[in-house]
Amino acid sequence: GAVVSQHPSWVICKSGTSVKIECRSLDFQATTMFWYRQFPKQSLMLMATSNEGSKATYEQGVEKDKFLINHASLTLSTLTVTSAHPEDSSFYICSARDQASGRVYNEQFFGPGTRLTVL
Amino acid sequence: RKEVEQDPGPFNVPEGATVAFNCTYSNSASQSFFWYRQDCRKEPKLLMSVYSSGNEDGRFTAQLNRASQYISLLIRDSKLSDSATYLCVVTYNDMRFGAGTRLTVKP
């Protein structure tokens, strides 16, 4: 199946610093990638949809100036959490849509996630 | 009302039991439906798609009722390895996840 990687897998940082998370589709091209956030015992919440070569579309309530998304190539999207605070501590998961796949309509493949802890 | 609602559980069942999960969704224009499995601190993995005609994959059976906006997942002959959180996923332009139903299968 299609593989999506994320880096780093976990990060601990001080309050006020910025953290960049990378999401890569390893064996397919993804014109669309998605960024989710999951707090403990809660569902995945879509933060934004990242389209290659254009600006990301953010969900209501997600600050675009705080969560910077760049999708500069068909295989890489980055999420930068700027001036991170303890309340930003969460599990961040990206996914990519393999639009060439005919197996499952609209199937997305998920990265392994990045656990962010802000002290 | 949440877009996708699931009974959070937990469901604690013995090995070999049959267990059913339910899910309802609010957007009648939803296009695709899936069940994902998520292990603790891991990413979700596709378990199966859900079709109006129903589909079966080994011990797993999924059903969709568009009129009632209802999706179900049935697991027969539960195994210890089935212990996980099961996420109901509905797509329109993007994926919307239910909060998940936690299943623990005990020896």
mmCIF file of C-alpha atoms in Angstrom:
data_model
loop_
_atom_site.group_PDB
_atom_site.id
_atom_site.type_symbol
_atom_site.label_atom_id
_atom_site.label_comp_id
_atom_site.label_asym_id
_atom_site.label_seq_id
_atom_site.Cartn_x
_atom_site.Cartn_y
_atom_site.Cartn_z
ATOM 1 C CA GLY A 1 0.000 0.000 0.000
ATOM 2 C CA ALA A 2 0.918 3.662 -0.249
ATOM 3 C CA VAL A 3 3.342 4.884 2.413
ATOM 4 C CA VAL A 4 3.327 8.229 4.164
ATOM 5 C CA SER A 5 6.104 9.225 6.526
ATOM 6 C CA GLN A 6 6.280 11.942 9.140
ATOM 7 C CA HIS A 7 9.243 13.499 10.815
ATOM 8 C CA PRO A 8 9.891 13.862 13.646
ATOM 9 C CA SER A 9 7.887 11.136 15.348
ATOM 10 C CA TRP A 10 8.020 13.006 18.613
ATOM 11 C CA VAL A 11 9.296 16.363 19.785
ATOM 12 C CA ILE A 12 9.563 18.173 23.081
ATOM 13 C CA CYS A 13 10.081 21.899 22.996
ATOM 14 C CA LYS A 14 9.951 24.946 25.209
ATOM 15 C CA SER A 15 7.018 27.300 25.157
ATOM 16 C CA GLY A 16 7.458 30.036 22.571
ATOM 17 C CA THR A 17 9.537 28.054 20.118
ATOM 18 C CA SER A 18 8.452 26.954 16.651
ATOM 19 C CA VAL A 19 8.276 23.354 15.531
ATOM 20 C CA LYS A 20 8.232 22.062 11.961
ATOM 21 C CA ILE A 21 6.673 18.713 11.086
ATOM 22 C CA GLU A 22 7.255 17.104 7.701
ATOM 23 C CA CYS A 23 4.875 14.816 5.877
ATOM 24 C CA ARG A 24 6.074 12.865 2.847
ATOM 25 C CA SER A 25 4.350 10.523 0.449
ATOM 26 C CA LEU A 26 7.037 7.969 -0.346
ATOM 27 C CA ASP A 27 5.733 6.012 -3.295
ATOM 28 C CA PHE A 28 3.027 8.171 -4.799
ATOM 29 C CA GLN A 29 2.311 11.757 -5.645
ATOM 30 C CA ALA A 30 -0.139 13.587 -3.460
ATOM 31 C CA THR A 31 -1.624 16.794 -4.745
ATOM 32 C CA THR A 32 -3.658 16.967 -1.577
ATOM 33 C CA MET A 33 -2.491 16.356 1.953
ATOM 34 C CA PHE A 34 -4.397 16.799 5.175
ATOM 35 C CA TRP A 35 -3.292 17.763 8.656
ATOM 36 C CA TYR A 36 -5.135 16.465 11.693
ATOM 37 C CA ARG A 37 -4.776 16.945 15.409
ATOM 38 C CA GLN A 38 -5.846 14.422 18.008
ATOM 39 C CA PHE A 39 -6.059 15.088 21.726
ATOM 40 C CA PRO A 40 -6.128 12.120 24.132
ATOM 41 C CA LYS A 41 -9.291 10.032 23.884
ATOM 42 C CA GLN A 42 -10.702 12.330 21.246
ATOM 43 C CA SER A 43 -11.292 12.045 17.542
ATOM 44 C CA LEU A 44 -9.004 13.226 14.803
ATOM 45 C CA MET A 45 -9.873 16.822 14.006
ATOM 46 C CA LEU A 46 -9.076 18.145 10.571
ATOM 47 C CA MET A 47 -6.972 21.272 10.840
ATOM 48 C CA ALA A 48 -6.329 22.109 7.219
ATOM 49 C CA THR A 49 -6.216 20.801 3.689
ATOM 50 C CA SER A 50 -2.946 21.351 1.899
ATOM 51 C CA ASN A 51 -2.903 21.610 -1.870
ATOM 52 C CA GLU A 52 0.339 21.480 -3.800
ATOM 53 C CA GLY A 53 1.279 24.853 -5.183
ATOM 54 C CA SER A 54 -1.494 26.809 -3.509
ATOM 55 C CA LYS A 55 -2.512 28.100 -0.113
ATOM 56 C CA ALA A 56 -3.869 25.708 2.452
ATOM 57 C CA THR A 57 -7.517 25.724 3.387
ATOM 58 C CA TYR A 58 -7.990 25.950 7.129
ATOM 59 C CA GLU A 59 -10.900 24.633 9.152
ATOM 60 C CA GLN A 60 -12.910 27.037 11.216
ATOM 61 C CA GLY A 61 -11.187 27.874 14.486
ATOM 62 C CA VAL A 62 -7.689 26.951 13.293
ATOM 63 C CA GLU A 63 -5.335 29.929 13.258
ATOM 64 C CA LYS A 64 -3.540 30.029 9.933
ATOM 65 C CA ASP A 65 -0.859 32.351 11.261
ATOM 66 C CA LYS A 66 -0.070 29.933 14.053
ATOM 67 C CA PHE A 67 -0.149 26.731 12.025
ATOM 68 C CA LEU A 68 1.795 27.450 8.858
ATOM 69 C CA ILE A 69 1.397 24.918 6.075
ATOM 70 C CA ASN A 70 3.577 24.648 3.031
ATOM 71 C CA HIS A 71 3.025 22.134 0.234
ATOM 72 C CA ALA A 72 5.842 22.919 -2.131
ATOM 73 C CA SER A 73 6.040 19.597 -3.942
ATOM 74 C CA LEU A 74 3.862 16.624 -4.793
ATOM 75 C CA THR A 75 5.480 14.546 -2.078
ATOM 76 C CA LEU A 76 6.065 16.963 0.784
ATOM 77 C CA SER A 77 3.911 19.087 3.038
ATOM 78 C CA THR A 78 5.135 20.799 6.193
ATOM 79 C CA LEU A 79 3.269 22.056 9.235
ATOM 80 C CA THR A 80 4.997 24.644 11.395
ATOM 81 C CA VAL A 81 3.568 25.325 14.829
ATOM 82 C CA THR A 82 4.741 28.849 15.576
ATOM 83 C CA SER A 83 5.260 30.111 19.112
ATOM 84 C CA ALA A 84 4.081 26.831 20.544
ATOM 85 C CA HIS A 85 2.356 26.772 23.927
ATOM 86 C CA PRO A 86 1.470 23.872 26.231
ATOM 87 C CA GLU A 87 -2.094 23.791 24.905
ATOM 88 C CA ASP A 88 -0.649 22.940 21.469
ATOM 89 C CA SER A 89 0.644 19.657 22.857
ATOM 90 C CA SER A 90 -1.098 16.989 20.836
ATOM 91 C CA PHE A 91 -0.730 14.180 18.325
ATOM 92 C CA TYR A 92 -0.429 15.648 14.836
ATOM 93 C CA ILE A 93 -1.179 13.311 11.937
ATOM 94 C CA CYS A 94 -0.935 13.986 8.248
ATOM 95 C CA SER A 95 -2.564 12.066 5.468
ATOM 96 C CA ALA A 96 -2.218 12.058 1.720
ATOM 97 C CA ARG A 97 -4.667 11.182 -0.969
ATOM 98 C CA ASP A 98 -3.420 8.901 -3.694
ATOM 99 C CA GLN A 99 -5.538 10.206 -6.498
ATOM 100 C CA ALA A 100 -4.176 7.702 -8.953
ATOM 101 C CA SER A 101 -5.382 4.811 -6.834
ATOM 102 C CA GLY A 102 -8.449 3.047 -8.099
ATOM 103 C CA ARG A 103 -8.771 0.785 -5.111
ATOM 104 C CA VAL A 104 -10.863 2.837 -2.791
ATOM 105 C CA TYR A 105 -12.546 6.055 -3.674
ATOM 106 C CA ASN A 106 -11.167 8.944 -1.683
ATOM 107 C CA GLU A 107 -8.904 6.736 0.402
ATOM 108 C CA GLN A 108 -6.315 8.592 2.381
ATOM 109 C CA PHE A 109 -3.108 7.164 3.740
ATOM 110 C CA PHE A 110 -1.941 8.333 7.119
ATOM 111 C CA GLY A 111 1.477 9.140 8.393
ATOM 112 C CA PRO A 112 2.569 7.610 11.715
ATOM 113 C CA GLY A 113 1.947 10.874 13.543
ATOM 114 C CA THR A 114 4.067 13.318 15.494
ATOM 115 C CA ARG A 115 3.628 13.651 19.210
ATOM 116 C CA LEU A 116 4.331 17.236 20.269
ATOM 117 C CA THR A 117 4.885 18.138 23.890
ATOM 118 C CA VAL A 118 5.329 21.803 24.744
ATOM 119 C CA LEU A 119 6.777 22.486 28.162
ATOM 120 C CA ARG B 1 -24.987 17.725 16.575
ATOM 121 C CA LYS B 2 -21.659 16.115 15.739
ATOM 122 C CA GLU B 3 -21.051 15.242 12.108
ATOM 123 C CA VAL B 4 -20.179 11.661 12.958
ATOM 124 C CA GLU B 5 -21.318 10.055 16.192
ATOM 125 C CA GLN B 6 -20.194 6.810 17.734
ATOM 126 C CA ASP B 7 -20.721 5.086 21.030
ATOM 127 C CA PRO B 8 -17.313 5.595 22.700
ATOM 128 C CA GLY B 9 -17.564 2.341 24.631
ATOM 129 C CA PRO B 10 -15.491 0.817 25.993
ATOM 130 C CA PHE B 11 -16.614 -2.573 24.855
ATOM 131 C CA ASN B 12 -14.990 -5.337 26.884
ATOM 132 C CA VAL B 13 -15.686 -8.748 25.392
ATOM 133 C CA PRO B 14 -14.240 -12.235 25.765
ATOM 134 C CA GLU B 15 -12.386 -13.952 22.965
ATOM 135 C CA GLY B 16 -14.749 -15.506 20.474
ATOM 136 C CA ALA B 17 -17.552 -13.053 21.121
ATOM 137 C CA THR B 18 -19.437 -11.179 18.452
ATOM 138 C CA VAL B 19 -19.518 -7.421 18.857
ATOM 139 C CA ALA B 20 -21.269 -4.688 16.869
ATOM 140 C CA PHE B 21 -20.476 -0.994 16.587
ATOM 141 C CA ASN B 22 -22.821 1.663 15.332
ATOM 142 C CA CYS B 23 -22.254 5.061 13.817
ATOM 143 C CA THR B 24 -24.551 7.836 12.617
ATOM 144 C CA TYR B 25 -23.706 10.776 10.390
ATOM 145 C CA SER B 26 -25.437 14.086 9.855
ATOM 146 C CA ASN B 27 -24.593 15.052 6.274
ATOM 147 C CA SER B 28 -26.983 13.289 3.945
ATOM 148 C CA ALA B 29 -24.762 14.222 0.992
ATOM 149 C CA SER B 30 -21.856 12.173 2.326
ATOM 150 C CA GLN B 31 -20.237 10.149 -0.385
ATOM 151 C CA SER B 32 -17.967 7.506 1.051
ATOM 152 C CA PHE B 33 -17.879 5.581 4.260
ATOM 153 C CA PHE B 34 -15.115 3.683 5.988
ATOM 154 C CA TRP B 35 -14.153 1.942 9.163
ATOM 155 C CA TYR B 36 -10.622 2.617 10.357
ATOM 156 C CA ARG B 37 -8.760 0.961 13.161
ATOM 157 C CA GLN B 38 -6.459 2.920 15.435
ATOM 158 C CA ASP B 39 -4.115 1.325 17.915
ATOM 159 C CA CYS B 40 -2.901 3.330 20.890
ATOM 160 C CA ARG B 41 -0.542 6.139 19.839
ATOM 161 C CA LYS B 42 -0.585 4.996 16.235
ATOM 162 C CA GLU B 43 -2.072 6.343 13.047
ATOM 163 C CA PRO B 44 -5.460 5.121 11.797
ATOM 164 C CA LYS B 45 -5.386 2.270 9.326
ATOM 165 C CA LEU B 46 -8.133 1.441 6.887
ATOM 166 C CA LEU B 47 -10.103 -1.599 7.978
ATOM 167 C CA MET B 48 -12.745 -1.646 5.280
ATOM 168 C CA SER B 49 -14.956 0.459 3.091
ATOM 169 C CA VAL B 50 -18.697 0.433 3.610
ATOM 170 C CA TYR B 51 -21.129 0.045 0.748
ATOM 171 C CA SER B 52 -24.899 0.212 0.578
ATOM 172 C CA SER B 53 -24.993 -3.423 -0.419
ATOM 173 C CA GLY B 54 -22.971 -4.349 2.630
ATOM 174 C CA ASN B 55 -19.592 -5.966 2.510
ATOM 175 C CA GLU B 56 -17.773 -8.672 4.359
ATOM 176 C CA ASP B 57 -14.092 -9.278 4.885
ATOM 177 C CA GLY B 58 -13.428 -12.416 6.873
ATOM 178 C CA ARG B 59 -14.762 -11.879 10.379
ATOM 179 C CA PHE B 60 -15.738 -8.298 9.670
ATOM 180 C CA THR B 61 -19.034 -7.183 8.153
ATOM 181 C CA ALA B 62 -19.951 -3.585 7.422
ATOM 182 C CA GLN B 63 -23.372 -2.210 6.581
ATOM 183 C CA LEU B 64 -24.592 1.163 5.384
ATOM 184 C CA ASN B 65 -28.125 2.488 5.607
ATOM 185 C CA ARG B 66 -28.267 5.769 3.706
ATOM 186 C CA ALA B 67 -31.904 6.419 4.543
ATOM 187 C CA SER B 68 -31.180 6.279 8.259
ATOM 188 C CA GLN B 69 -27.659 7.695 7.866
ATOM 189 C CA TYR B 70 -26.334 4.792 9.836
ATOM 190 C CA ILE B 71 -23.241 2.607 9.529
ATOM 191 C CA SER B 72 -22.402 -0.545 11.400
ATOM 192 C CA LEU B 73 -19.461 -2.864 11.908
ATOM 193 C CA LEU B 74 -19.823 -6.433 13.106
ATOM 194 C CA ILE B 75 -16.867 -8.429 14.340
ATOM 195 C CA ARG B 76 -17.355 -12.157 14.741
ATOM 196 C CA ASP B 77 -15.147 -14.557 16.696
ATOM 197 C CA SER B 78 -13.220 -11.726 18.348
ATOM 198 C CA LYS B 79 -9.468 -12.134 18.733
ATOM 199 C CA LEU B 80 -7.175 -10.532 21.269
ATOM 200 C CA SER B 81 -5.552 -8.685 18.388
ATOM 201 C CA ASP B 82 -8.848 -6.984 17.586
ATOM 202 C CA SER B 83 -8.392 -4.790 20.652
ATOM 203 C CA ALA B 84 -8.196 -1.238 19.318
ATOM 204 C CA THR B 85 -10.263 1.862 18.731
ATOM 205 C CA TYR B 86 -12.540 1.674 15.715
ATOM 206 C CA LEU B 87 -13.192 4.912 13.897
ATOM 207 C CA CYS B 88 -16.190 5.557 11.721
ATOM 208 C CA VAL B 89 -15.230 7.831 8.839
ATOM 209 C CA VAL B 90 -17.509 9.680 6.476
ATOM 210 C CA THR B 91 -16.383 11.739 3.527
ATOM 211 C CA TYR B 92 -17.942 14.555 1.635
ATOM 212 C CA ASN B 93 -15.151 16.823 0.396
ATOM 213 C CA ASP B 94 -12.867 15.579 3.127
ATOM 214 C CA MET B 95 -12.843 12.960 5.831
ATOM 215 C CA ARG B 96 -14.767 13.398 9.047
ATOM 216 C CA PHE B 97 -13.981 11.081 11.891
ATOM 217 C CA GLY B 98 -16.096 9.800 14.685
ATOM 218 C CA ALA B 99 -14.549 9.862 18.138
ATOM 219 C CA GLY B 100 -14.028 6.123 17.965
ATOM 220 C CA THR B 101 -15.276 3.103 19.827
ATOM 221 C CA ARG B 102 -12.782 1.379 22.062
ATOM 222 C CA LEU B 103 -12.782 -2.408 22.021
ATOM 223 C CA THR B 104 -10.904 -4.643 24.435
ATOM 224 C CA VAL B 105 -10.967 -8.378 23.809
ATOM 225 C CA LYS B 106 -10.006 -10.380 26.878
ATOM 226 C CA PRO B 107 -8.799 -13.984 27.165
#
